Coordinates of C-alpha atoms in Angstrom, one line a residue:
Chain A
M30 CA 35.7 26.2 -10.7
M31 CA 33.7 23.0 -10.1
S32 CA 31.0 22.3 -12.6
K33 CA 27.7 21.1 -11.2
V34 CA 28.0 17.5 -10.3
T35 CA 25.1 15.2 -10.9
V36 CA 24.4 12.2 -8.9
D37 CA 25.4 8.9 -10.6
P38 CA 22.4 6.6 -10.3
Y39 CA 24.6 3.5 -10.7
E40 CA 26.7 4.6 -7.8
L41 CA 23.5 5.0 -5.8
L42 CA 22.4 1.5 -6.8
A43 CA 25.8 0.1 -5.8
N44 CA 25.5 1.8 -2.4
L45 CA 22.0 0.3 -1.9
E46 CA 23.3 -3.1 -2.8
N47 CA 26.2 -2.7 -0.4
I48 CA 23.9 -1.9 2.4
L49 CA 21.7 -5.0 1.7
D50 CA 24.9 -7.2 1.5
S51 CA 26.2 -5.9 4.8
D52 CA 23.1 -6.7 6.8
P53 CA 21.5 -10.1 6.2
H54 CA 19.0 -9.4 9.0
I55 CA 17.4 -6.3 7.4
E56 CA 13.7 -6.6 8.2
E57 CA 11.9 -3.5 6.9
V58 CA 12.1 -1.1 4.0
G59 CA 10.3 2.3 3.7
F60 CA 10.3 5.3 1.5
I61 CA 10.7 8.5 3.3
H62 CA 10.5 12.2 2.8
P63 CA 13.8 14.1 2.8
S64 CA 12.7 16.1 5.7
Q65 CA 12.5 13.0 7.8
F66 CA 16.2 12.3 7.8
A67 CA 16.8 14.9 10.4
A68 CA 14.0 13.6 12.5
F69 CA 15.2 10.0 12.5
D70 CA 18.9 10.6 12.5
G71 CA 18.7 12.6 15.7
E72 CA 18.7 9.4 17.6
G73 CA 21.8 8.0 15.9
A74 CA 22.4 5.0 13.7
V75 CA 22.7 1.6 15.4
I76 CA 25.5 -0.7 14.1
P77 CA 24.4 -4.3 13.6
S78 CA 26.9 -6.5 15.5
S79 CA 26.4 -9.6 13.4
S80 CA 26.7 -8.2 10.0
T81 CA 29.5 -9.2 7.7
G82 CA 30.4 -5.7 6.8
N83 CA 30.1 -2.7 9.0
T84 CA 27.0 -0.9 7.8
F85 CA 28.0 2.3 9.6
E86 CA 31.2 2.4 7.7
V87 CA 29.4 1.7 4.5
L88 CA 27.0 4.6 5.2
D89 CA 29.9 6.8 6.2
E90 CA 31.5 6.1 2.9
I91 CA 28.3 6.8 1.1
N92 CA 27.8 10.1 2.9
K93 CA 31.3 11.4 2.4
P94 CA 31.4 13.9 -0.5
K95 CA 33.3 12.4 -3.4
S96 CA 35.1 15.6 -4.2
E97 CA 34.9 19.2 -3.2
G98 CA 31.7 20.8 -4.1
A99 CA 30.2 17.5 -5.2
S100 CA 26.9 16.6 -3.6
S101 CA 27.2 13.8 -1.1
F102 CA 24.8 10.9 -0.9
E103 CA 23.6 12.2 2.4
N104 CA 19.9 12.0 2.8
V105 CA 19.4 9.1 0.4
F106 CA 19.6 6.1 2.7
L107 CA 18.6 6.0 6.3
Y108 CA 19.6 2.9 8.2
R109 CA 18.6 2.1 11.7
E110 CA 18.1 -1.1 13.7
H111 CA 17.8 -3.3 10.6
K112 CA 15.4 -0.9 9.0
L113 CA 16.2 0.9 5.7
G114 CA 14.7 4.1 4.6
I115 CA 15.1 5.4 1.1
S116 CA 14.5 9.0 0.2
S117 CA 11.5 9.4 -2.1
L118 CA 13.5 11.9 -4.1
S119 CA 16.0 9.3 -5.2
L120 CA 13.4 6.6 -6.0
F121 CA 13.1 7.3 -9.7
L122 CA 16.8 7.4 -10.3
L123 CA 17.4 4.2 -8.3
Y124 CA 14.5 2.4 -10.0
N125 CA 15.8 3.2 -13.5
A126 CA 19.4 2.1 -12.6
A127 CA 18.2 -1.1 -11.0
K128 CA 15.9 -1.9 -13.9
D129 CA 18.7 -1.3 -16.5
A130 CA 21.3 -3.3 -14.5
F131 CA 18.8 -6.1 -14.0
F132 CA 17.9 -6.5 -17.6
T133 CA 21.5 -6.2 -18.8
S134 CA 22.6 -9.0 -16.4
Y135 CA 19.5 -11.1 -17.2
R136 CA 20.1 -10.9 -20.9
S137 CA 23.7 -11.9 -20.4
Y138 CA 22.6 -14.8 -18.2
R139 CA 20.1 -16.2 -20.6
L140 CA 22.0 -15.7 -23.8
S141 CA 25.5 -16.5 -22.8
S142 CA 26.9 -20.0 -23.3
D143 CA 30.3 -19.4 -21.6
P144 CA 29.9 -20.9 -18.1
L145 CA 32.1 -18.3 -16.5
I146 CA 30.2 -15.4 -17.9
K147 CA 26.9 -17.1 -17.0
K148 CA 28.1 -17.6 -13.4
A149 CA 29.0 -14.0 -13.1
A150 CA 25.7 -12.9 -14.7
E151 CA 23.8 -15.1 -12.3
I152 CA 25.3 -13.4 -9.3
D153 CA 24.4 -10.0 -10.8
V154 CA 20.8 -11.1 -11.6
M155 CA 20.3 -12.0 -8.0
K156 CA 21.9 -8.8 -6.8
H157 CA 20.0 -6.5 -9.1
S158 CA 16.7 -8.2 -8.9
R159 CA 16.8 -7.9 -5.1
A160 CA 17.3 -4.1 -5.3
L161 CA 14.7 -3.8 -8.1
L162 CA 12.1 -5.6 -6.1
L163 CA 12.7 -3.4 -3.1
L164 CA 11.7 -0.5 -5.3
S165 CA 9.0 -2.2 -7.4
S166 CA 7.2 -5.0 -5.6
D167 CA 5.3 -6.6 -8.5
F168 CA 8.1 -6.7 -11.0
G169 CA 7.2 -10.1 -12.4
T170 CA 10.3 -10.6 -14.5
A171 CA 12.5 -10.0 -11.5
W172 CA 10.7 -12.5 -9.4
N173 CA 10.7 -15.1 -12.1
S174 CA 14.4 -14.7 -12.8
R175 CA 15.0 -15.6 -9.2
K176 CA 12.7 -18.6 -9.5
M177 CA 14.6 -19.7 -12.5
I178 CA 18.0 -19.5 -10.9
V179 CA 17.0 -20.9 -7.5
S180 CA 15.2 -23.9 -8.9
K181 CA 18.3 -25.0 -10.7
K182 CA 20.1 -25.5 -7.4
S183 CA 19.0 -27.6 -4.5
L184 CA 20.1 -25.6 -1.5
P185 CA 17.3 -25.2 1.0
S186 CA 19.0 -22.1 2.4
L187 CA 18.4 -20.4 -0.9
L188 CA 14.7 -21.0 -0.6
M189 CA 14.8 -19.5 2.9
D190 CA 16.5 -16.4 1.4
E191 CA 13.6 -16.1 -1.0
L192 CA 11.2 -16.1 1.9
H193 CA 13.2 -13.4 3.6
L194 CA 13.3 -11.2 0.5
S195 CA 9.5 -11.6 0.0
A196 CA 9.0 -10.6 3.7
L197 CA 11.1 -7.5 3.1
V198 CA 9.1 -6.5 0.1
L199 CA 5.9 -7.1 2.0
S200 CA 7.2 -4.8 4.7
Y201 CA 6.6 -1.8 2.4
S202 CA 4.0 -3.4 0.1
P203 CA 1.9 -5.8 2.2
K204 CA -0.6 -6.5 -0.6
S205 CA 1.9 -7.3 -3.3
E206 CA 0.4 -10.3 -5.2
R207 CA 3.7 -11.4 -6.6
S208 CA 5.4 -11.5 -3.3
W209 CA 2.7 -13.7 -1.9
S210 CA 2.8 -16.0 -4.9
H211 CA 6.5 -16.2 -4.5
R212 CA 6.0 -17.6 -1.1
R213 CA 3.6 -20.2 -2.5
W214 CA 6.3 -21.1 -5.0
V215 CA 8.8 -21.7 -2.2
I216 CA 6.4 -23.9 -0.2
K217 CA 5.7 -26.0 -3.3
M218 CA 9.5 -26.3 -4.0
I219 CA 10.0 -27.6 -0.5
A220 CA 7.0 -29.9 -0.7
Q221 CA 8.4 -31.4 -3.9
K222 CA 11.6 -32.4 -2.1
D223 CA 9.3 -34.4 0.3
E224 CA 10.6 -32.5 3.2
D225 CA 8.8 -31.9 6.4
L226 CA 6.6 -28.9 6.0
Q227 CA 5.0 -28.7 9.4
D228 CA 7.6 -26.3 10.8
I229 CA 7.6 -24.0 7.8
V230 CA 3.8 -23.9 7.5
Q231 CA 3.6 -23.1 11.2
K232 CA 6.0 -20.2 10.8
E233 CA 4.2 -18.9 7.7
S234 CA 0.9 -18.9 9.5
V235 CA 2.4 -16.8 12.2
F236 CA 4.0 -14.5 9.6
V237 CA 0.6 -13.9 8.0
K238 CA -0.9 -13.1 11.4
T239 CA 1.8 -10.4 12.0
I240 CA 1.1 -8.8 8.6
V241 CA -2.7 -8.8 8.9
G242 CA -2.3 -7.4 12.4
N243 CA -0.5 -4.4 11.0
Y244 CA -2.2 -3.9 7.7
K245 CA -5.9 -4.5 7.7
M246 CA -8.1 -5.6 4.8
N247 CA -5.4 -7.7 3.3
Y248 CA -7.3 -10.2 1.3
R249 CA -4.1 -11.6 -0.3
A250 CA -2.5 -12.4 3.0
W251 CA -5.6 -14.2 4.2
S252 CA -5.8 -16.1 0.9
Y253 CA -2.3 -17.3 1.4
R254 CA -3.1 -18.4 4.9
C255 CA -6.1 -20.4 3.6
W256 CA -3.9 -21.9 1.0
L257 CA -1.5 -23.2 3.7
V258 CA -4.3 -25.2 5.2
S259 CA -4.0 -27.8 2.5
Y260 CA -0.5 -28.6 3.9
M261 CA -1.6 -28.9 7.5
S262 CA -1.9 -32.0 9.5
I263 CA -5.0 -32.5 11.7
T264 CA -2.9 -31.6 14.8
Q265 CA -1.8 -28.4 13.2
I266 CA -5.4 -27.5 12.1
L267 CA -6.6 -28.0 15.7
H268 CA -3.7 -25.9 16.9
E269 CA -4.5 -23.1 14.4
L270 CA -8.2 -23.1 15.5
Q271 CA -7.1 -22.8 19.0
I272 CA -4.6 -20.0 18.7
S273 CA -6.6 -17.9 16.3
R274 CA -9.7 -17.9 18.4
D275 CA -8.8 -15.0 20.6
W276 CA -7.6 -12.9 17.7
A277 CA -10.9 -13.6 15.9
A278 CA -12.9 -12.6 18.9
L279 CA -11.1 -9.2 18.8
H280 CA -11.6 -8.7 15.1
V281 CA -15.3 -9.3 14.6
A282 CA -15.5 -7.0 11.6
D283 CA -12.9 -8.9 9.8
N284 CA -14.7 -11.4 7.5
S285 CA -11.4 -12.9 6.3
C286 CA -10.4 -14.2 9.6
Y287 CA -13.7 -16.1 10.0
H288 CA -13.3 -17.3 6.5
Y289 CA -10.0 -18.7 7.5
R290 CA -11.6 -20.5 10.4
S291 CA -14.1 -22.0 8.0
C292 CA -11.2 -23.2 5.7
L293 CA -9.7 -25.0 8.7
L294 CA -13.0 -26.5 9.8
L295 CA -13.8 -27.6 6.2
K296 CA -10.5 -29.4 6.0
I297 CA -11.4 -31.4 9.0
I298 CA -14.7 -32.4 7.3
E299 CA -12.8 -33.3 4.1
K300 CA -10.4 -35.5 6.0
M301 CA -13.4 -37.2 7.7
H302 CA -14.7 -38.2 4.3
H303 CA -11.5 -39.9 3.1
D304 CA -11.7 -43.1 5.1
H305 CA -8.3 -44.3 4.1
V306 CA -6.7 -41.2 5.6
S307 CA -5.3 -42.0 9.1
D308 CA -5.0 -38.3 9.9
C309 CA -8.5 -37.4 10.8
L310 CA -10.7 -36.8 13.8
P311 CA -13.4 -39.2 15.1
H312 CA -16.9 -38.2 14.2
V313 CA -17.9 -37.6 17.8
E314 CA -14.9 -35.3 18.2
I315 CA -15.9 -33.2 15.2
R316 CA -19.4 -32.8 16.5
R317 CA -18.1 -31.6 19.8
L318 CA -15.8 -29.1 18.0
W319 CA -18.7 -27.9 15.9
Q320 CA -21.0 -27.4 18.9
Q321 CA -18.2 -25.5 20.6
E322 CA -17.8 -23.2 17.6
L323 CA -21.5 -22.6 17.2
D324 CA -21.8 -21.7 20.9
W325 CA -18.8 -19.4 20.7
V326 CA -20.1 -17.6 17.6
A327 CA -23.5 -17.2 19.4
S328 CA -21.8 -15.6 22.4
L329 CA -19.9 -13.2 20.1
I330 CA -23.1 -12.3 18.2
N331 CA -24.7 -11.4 21.5
R332 CA -21.7 -9.4 22.6
Y333 CA -20.9 -7.5 19.4
V334 CA -24.3 -6.5 18.2
G335 CA -24.9 -6.3 14.5
R336 CA -21.7 -7.8 13.0
E337 CA -22.3 -9.4 9.7
A338 CA -19.1 -11.4 9.6
L339 CA -20.3 -13.4 12.6
W340 CA -23.6 -14.2 11.0
L341 CA -21.9 -15.3 7.8
H342 CA -19.7 -17.6 9.8
R343 CA -22.8 -19.0 11.5
R344 CA -24.3 -19.7 8.0
F345 CA -21.3 -21.9 7.2
L346 CA -21.4 -23.7 10.5
S347 CA -25.1 -24.4 10.4
L348 CA -25.0 -25.7 6.8
I349 CA -22.2 -28.1 7.4
W350 CA -23.8 -29.2 10.6
M351 CA -27.0 -30.1 8.8
K352 CA -25.3 -31.7 5.9
H353 CA -22.7 -33.8 7.6
L354 CA -22.9 -33.8 11.3
A355 CA -26.4 -33.8 12.6
N356 CA -26.7 -37.5 12.4
D357 CA -25.1 -39.8 14.9
D358 CA -23.5 -42.1 12.4
D359 CA -20.8 -41.5 9.8
Q360 CA -23.1 -41.9 6.8
I361 CA -24.2 -38.7 5.1
A362 CA -28.0 -38.6 5.5
L363 CA -29.3 -38.4 2.0
C364 CA -32.6 -39.8 3.0
N365 CA -34.9 -36.9 3.7
S366 CA -37.6 -39.0 5.0
C367 CA -35.6 -40.8 7.6
A368 CA -37.3 -40.4 11.0
D369 CA -34.0 -39.6 12.7
N370 CA -33.2 -36.9 10.2
I371 CA -36.5 -35.2 10.6
E372 CA -36.1 -35.2 14.3
N373 CA -32.7 -33.6 14.1
V374 CA -33.8 -30.9 11.6
S375 CA -36.7 -30.1 13.9
R376 CA -34.5 -29.7 17.0
F377 CA -31.9 -27.7 15.1
V378 CA -34.6 -25.4 13.5
K379 CA -36.2 -24.7 16.8
D380 CA -32.9 -23.8 18.4
E381 CA -31.9 -21.5 15.6
L382 CA -35.3 -19.8 15.5
I383 CA -35.2 -19.1 19.3
F384 CA -31.7 -17.6 18.8
A385 CA -32.9 -15.5 15.8
Q386 CA -35.9 -14.4 17.8
Q387 CA -33.7 -13.2 20.7
C388 CA -31.5 -11.3 18.2
S389 CA -34.4 -9.5 16.5
I390 CA -35.4 -7.5 19.6
V391 CA -34.5 -3.8 19.0
P392 CA -34.4 -2.0 22.4
D393 CA -33.1 1.3 21.0
N394 CA -32.1 2.9 17.7
D395 CA -29.1 4.9 19.0
F396 CA -26.3 3.2 17.2
E397 CA -28.1 1.3 14.4
D398 CA -26.5 -1.9 15.9
Y399 CA -29.6 -3.6 17.2
E400 CA -31.4 -2.8 13.9
A401 CA -28.6 -4.4 12.0
Q402 CA -28.6 -7.4 14.3
A403 CA -32.3 -7.9 13.6
I404 CA -31.8 -7.7 9.9
H405 CA -28.9 -10.0 9.9
S406 CA -30.9 -12.6 12.0
A407 CA -33.8 -12.4 9.4
D408 CA -31.3 -12.8 6.5
Y409 CA -29.8 -15.7 8.2
I410 CA -33.0 -17.6 8.7
A411 CA -34.1 -16.8 5.1
W412 CA -30.8 -18.2 3.8
L413 CA -31.1 -21.3 5.9
A414 CA -34.6 -21.9 4.6
K415 CA -33.3 -21.8 1.1
Q416 CA -30.4 -24.2 1.9
M417 CA -32.2 -26.7 4.1
P418 CA -34.8 -29.4 3.2
V419 CA -38.3 -28.1 3.0
S420 CA -39.0 -29.4 6.5
F421 CA -37.1 -26.3 7.7
F422 CA -39.6 -24.0 6.1
V423 CA -42.5 -26.0 7.5
E424 CA -41.1 -25.6 11.0
L425 CA -40.4 -21.9 10.4
E426 CA -43.9 -21.2 9.2
K427 CA -45.4 -22.9 12.3
S428 CA -43.2 -21.0 14.7
S429 CA -44.1 -18.0 16.8
H430 CA -41.2 -16.0 15.2
Y431 CA -42.6 -16.2 11.7
E432 CA -44.5 -12.9 11.6
T433 CA -41.6 -10.9 13.1
F434 CA -39.3 -12.6 10.7
K435 CA -41.4 -11.7 7.7
L436 CA -41.8 -8.1 8.9
L437 CA -38.0 -7.7 9.0
L438 CA -37.7 -9.0 5.5
Y439 CA -40.3 -6.6 4.2
Q440 CA -38.6 -3.7 6.0
N441 CA -35.5 -4.6 4.1
G442 CA -37.2 -4.9 0.7
K443 CA -37.0 -8.7 0.5
G444 CA -40.7 -9.4 1.3
S445 CA -41.9 -10.3 -2.2
L446 CA -38.9 -12.4 -2.8
W447 CA -39.6 -14.3 0.3
E448 CA -43.3 -14.8 -0.6
S449 CA -42.5 -16.3 -4.0
M450 CA -40.0 -18.7 -2.4
A451 CA -42.4 -19.6 0.3
A452 CA -45.2 -20.2 -2.2
S453 CA -43.1 -22.8 -4.1
W454 CA -42.1 -24.5 -0.9
R455 CA -45.8 -24.8 0.2
R456 CA -46.5 -26.5 -3.1
S457 CA -43.8 -29.0 -2.7
A458 CA -44.2 -29.7 1.0
Chain B
M24 CA -3.5 -6.1 17.5
V25 CA -4.3 -2.6 18.3
K26 CA -7.9 -1.8 18.8
I27 CA -7.3 1.7 20.1
T28 CA -4.7 3.7 18.2
A29 CA -5.1 6.9 20.1
M30 CA -7.0 8.9 22.7
L31 CA -7.1 12.7 23.0
V32 CA -8.5 15.2 25.4
M33 CA -9.1 18.6 23.9
K34 CA -10.5 22.0 24.8
Y35 CA -13.2 23.3 22.4
V36 CA -15.3 26.0 23.9
S37 CA -16.0 28.7 21.3
E38 CA -17.2 27.9 17.9
G39 CA -14.6 28.8 15.2
A40 CA -11.6 28.6 17.5
D41 CA -9.1 25.8 17.0
P42 CA -9.4 23.1 19.5
I43 CA -6.5 22.9 21.9
I44 CA -4.8 19.6 22.9
L45 CA -4.8 18.9 26.7
A46 CA -3.6 15.3 26.6
N47 CA -2.5 12.9 23.9
A48 CA -1.8 9.2 24.1
S49 CA -1.1 6.9 21.1
D50 CA 0.1 3.5 20.2
V51 CA 1.7 3.4 16.8
S52 CA 3.7 0.2 17.2
N53 CA 1.6 -1.6 14.6
F54 CA 2.6 0.8 11.9
G55 CA 5.6 0.6 9.7
F56 CA 8.7 2.1 11.4
F57 CA 9.0 5.0 9.0
Q58 CA 5.3 5.8 9.0
R59 CA 5.0 6.3 12.8
P60 CA 5.8 10.0 13.0
S61 CA 3.2 10.7 10.3
V62 CA 0.5 8.6 12.0
K63 CA 1.0 10.6 15.1
E64 CA 0.6 13.8 13.1
F65 CA -2.6 12.5 11.5
V66 CA -4.0 11.7 14.9
V67 CA -3.6 15.3 15.8
F68 CA -4.9 16.6 12.5
F69 CA -8.0 14.4 12.5
G70 CA -8.5 15.0 16.2
R71 CA -8.5 18.7 15.8
T72 CA -10.7 18.5 12.7
V73 CA -13.4 16.3 14.3
A74 CA -13.3 18.1 17.7
K75 CA -13.8 21.4 15.9
R76 CA -17.0 20.0 14.4
T77 CA -18.3 18.5 17.7
P78 CA -20.6 21.1 19.1
L79 CA -21.1 21.5 22.9
N80 CA -22.6 18.4 24.6
Q81 CA -22.7 16.4 21.5
R82 CA -21.4 13.0 20.6
Q83 CA -20.5 11.7 17.2
S84 CA -18.7 8.9 15.5
V85 CA -16.9 9.4 12.2
K86 CA -15.9 6.4 10.1
H87 CA -12.7 6.6 8.1
E88 CA -11.7 3.5 6.2
E89 CA -11.8 0.8 8.9
Y90 CA -11.2 3.2 11.8
K91 CA -13.8 5.1 13.7
V92 CA -13.1 8.4 15.5
H93 CA -15.5 8.8 18.5
S94 CA -15.9 12.3 19.9
Y95 CA -17.7 13.6 23.0
N96 CA -17.7 17.3 23.8
R97 CA -18.8 17.6 27.4
N98 CA -19.2 21.3 28.2
G99 CA -16.1 22.3 26.3
L100 CA -13.9 19.4 27.4
C101 CA -13.7 17.0 24.5
A102 CA -12.6 13.4 24.6
L103 CA -11.7 11.6 21.4
G104 CA -10.9 7.9 20.7
F105 CA -9.4 6.5 17.5
M106 CA -10.7 2.9 17.4
D107 CA -10.9 0.0 15.0
D108 CA -14.2 -0.6 13.4
H109 CA -14.6 -3.7 15.6
Y110 CA -14.7 -1.7 18.8
P111 CA -18.3 -1.5 19.9
V112 CA -19.6 2.1 19.8
R113 CA -21.3 1.9 23.2
S114 CA -18.1 0.7 24.8
A115 CA -16.1 3.5 23.2
F116 CA -18.4 6.2 24.6
S117 CA -18.5 4.7 28.1
L118 CA -14.7 4.7 28.0
L119 CA -14.5 8.3 26.8
N120 CA -17.1 9.5 29.3
Q121 CA -16.2 7.7 32.5
Q122 CA -12.6 6.6 32.1
V123 CA -11.3 9.7 30.4
L124 CA -13.5 12.8 31.1
D125 CA -14.5 11.9 34.6
E126 CA -10.9 11.2 35.5
Y127 CA -9.6 14.3 33.8
Q128 CA -12.0 16.5 35.8
K129 CA -11.0 14.7 39.0
N130 CA -7.3 15.3 38.3
F131 CA -7.2 18.7 36.7
G132 CA -10.4 20.3 37.9
D133 CA -11.2 23.4 35.8
S134 CA -7.6 24.4 35.1
W135 CA -8.1 23.4 31.5
K136 CA -10.4 26.4 31.0
T137 CA -7.4 28.8 31.0
V138 CA -5.1 26.8 28.7
E139 CA -4.3 28.6 25.5
A140 CA -1.8 26.4 23.8
D141 CA -1.3 22.7 23.1
V142 CA -0.1 20.8 26.2
T143 CA 2.9 18.6 25.3
Q144 CA 3.3 16.9 28.7
Q145 CA 2.1 13.3 28.8
W146 CA -0.8 12.3 31.0
P147 CA 0.4 8.8 32.1
Y148 CA -3.1 7.7 33.1
L149 CA -4.3 8.2 29.5
T150 CA -1.5 6.0 28.1
E151 CA -2.3 3.3 30.7
S152 CA -6.0 3.4 29.7
L153 CA -5.0 3.0 26.1
T154 CA -3.4 -0.3 26.9
K155 CA -6.0 -1.4 29.4
F156 CA -9.0 -0.9 27.2
Q157 CA -7.6 -2.6 24.1
D158 CA -10.1 -5.4 24.9
P159 CA -13.6 -3.9 24.6
A160 CA -14.7 -6.3 27.3
E161 CA -12.8 -4.1 29.8
A162 CA -14.8 -1.0 28.5
D163 CA -18.0 -3.0 28.8
K164 CA -17.5 -3.2 32.6
L165 CA -17.9 0.5 32.6
L166 CA -21.3 0.2 30.9
K167 CA -22.6 -1.5 34.0
I168 CA -21.6 1.4 36.2
Q169 CA -23.0 4.1 33.8
R170 CA -26.4 4.9 35.2
E171 CA -27.2 8.2 33.7
L172 CA -29.6 7.9 30.8
D173 CA -27.9 10.1 28.4
E174 CA -30.5 12.0 26.3
T175 CA -28.0 13.2 23.8
K176 CA -28.2 11.3 20.6
I177 CA -25.0 10.0 19.0
I178 CA -24.5 11.2 15.4
L179 CA -23.0 8.6 13.2
H180 CA -21.0 9.7 10.1
K181 CA -20.2 7.2 7.5
T182 CA -17.4 9.3 6.1
I183 CA -15.3 12.1 7.3
D184 CA -16.6 14.3 4.4
S185 CA -20.0 14.4 6.0
V186 CA -18.5 16.1 9.1
L187 CA -17.0 18.9 7.0
E188 CA -18.9 21.9 6.0
R189 CA -20.3 22.2 2.5
G190 CA -17.6 23.0 0.1
E191 CA -14.8 21.9 2.4
K192 CA -12.6 19.2 1.1
L193 CA -10.4 16.9 3.1
D194 CA -7.6 17.3 0.6
S195 CA -7.4 21.1 1.1
L196 CA -7.6 20.8 4.8
V197 CA -4.7 18.4 4.7
E198 CA -2.7 20.8 2.6
K199 CA -3.4 23.8 4.8
S200 CA -2.9 22.1 8.1
S201 CA 0.0 23.1 10.3
D202 CA -0.3 19.9 12.1
L203 CA 1.0 18.0 9.1
S204 CA 4.6 18.1 8.1
A205 CA 5.7 17.9 4.4
A206 CA 6.4 14.2 5.0
S207 CA 2.9 13.5 6.1
Q208 CA 1.4 15.4 3.2
M209 CA 3.5 13.2 0.9
F210 CA 2.3 10.0 2.6
Y211 CA -1.3 11.2 2.2
K212 CA -0.9 12.0 -1.5
Q213 CA 0.9 8.7 -2.1
A214 CA -1.9 6.8 -0.4
K215 CA -4.5 8.5 -2.5
K216 CA -2.7 8.0 -5.8
T217 CA -2.1 4.3 -5.3
N218 CA -5.6 4.0 -3.9
Q219 CA -4.2 2.3 -0.9
C220 CA -6.0 2.2 2.3
C221 CA -4.8 1.9 5.8
T222 CA -1.4 3.5 5.1
V223 CA -2.3 6.3 7.4
L224 CA -5.5 6.9 9.4

């Protein structure tokens, strides 16, 4: 009479690690409900041809009952086309086993002085931390143990492996902060070795693009992409602006993607101010680029009525334009009384006021979009007035749009705020 | 880069009855491999829930996280679109009205009035439209053709809760729904617990 057999969590862990070892191209991990095994399995498992072991055999082995009456490991792991599903029922068991195994090997690695034991422990730490991170994405100690081990060697392939693991973790936990920061660490390690980053940075940017396409509102992914900009050459920056344009035009509610564009554009301006840097664009080129971006945003604002992200992007563009680009020469115009400067401000203000005026027309109230557009246009002008020299306000007050503009601010509860700002400007003008 | 996740055509004629699916097209390629079956189930669940609360000849848009479900019930034939927040509302409705409903009537006439159970057969035209109108610029071209000045106002709901009756909770609807498997229920609960968004619709 067989007694009830309980599943050995360490055997489960070993099986998980075997699957990971047998397929170096595994690309996605997910946690699934036990009922889904039947649904997915129906189409049959696909055997990877380039793996070192035969994953199908491994799974076969796992799923075979160990002894009569024992429960098999069926319905714990589902493997298909480089994607691994883990049953949610087994998660807790696996997690505890992985955590125990990790800490045991980690202790051994750190405390042992015998090189042979240390070497064996090192292999275990890498193996167990990998399994652990696939179950708990932000396990800091696990990530750091890998950093510790990898940084002691100088094999570039190891760093690539770390990127691969991070990508795998992000496949089930796309906002995992530690996974993103691990990628930053890898880039910094590569940069330290003075190696050419262009290729890697390019690939990383594409990687972020895939992630944010699938999982929206991923601030950390976008932060990482912005961080990459500091490693980009001018050519790369221009390329990024180019290829992300169409994507941005289809994601007009996504403020992060416009913020990314402003990071790229800001980098161009920064390079412009470092004269000794050879990697920068001529002033006239930057102005052309800026005008292009302003026109492009204007067309999007007209097309996608009432989108705040677009207006915010325009604020950035206008501000930089006025501060750094409106003048024809490379000098930053600090002199507010220069005739040229006043001329440029005047022209710019007139253009922006005409634009805002067009956007404040509300033909119907059906979707709240025209209303939103009008309010955004008023907020935009108010914000500009605050950022620009007083001459902007002077022009604004003279313009035919002033009354409509004030009305919109009052409608939105910003009337008295505006009046107090306007009063102080009148005094100083 | 999926702007339209799904489009449905449903029959909803008498108040209180469960809407019946006449056509269903979805693109779940952007979702994680293991989530895709659940996403499809949630499309059906939300579709039925919203359609059931779209009275005859009414249009409404329901926002859920960064998706919007647009629904137009034209004399009992109801078209629904699951679009990203970026997708302009006007374009969405011109798509549902002309591209979907007009074409459905042309192809199937009034045969839908006698359908009593969910139709499982694919309507290839709907799947093609899903791909074609990913770019709202395509849908905008339809706006130019639309001449009828629709008097019906479009009701905008900021959350799905505002569509539900008083006392009704989304959680209990999810639990009771026969459209959602145990797996989908699990995904839903998980997403709520971890306060994750965008795991499922």
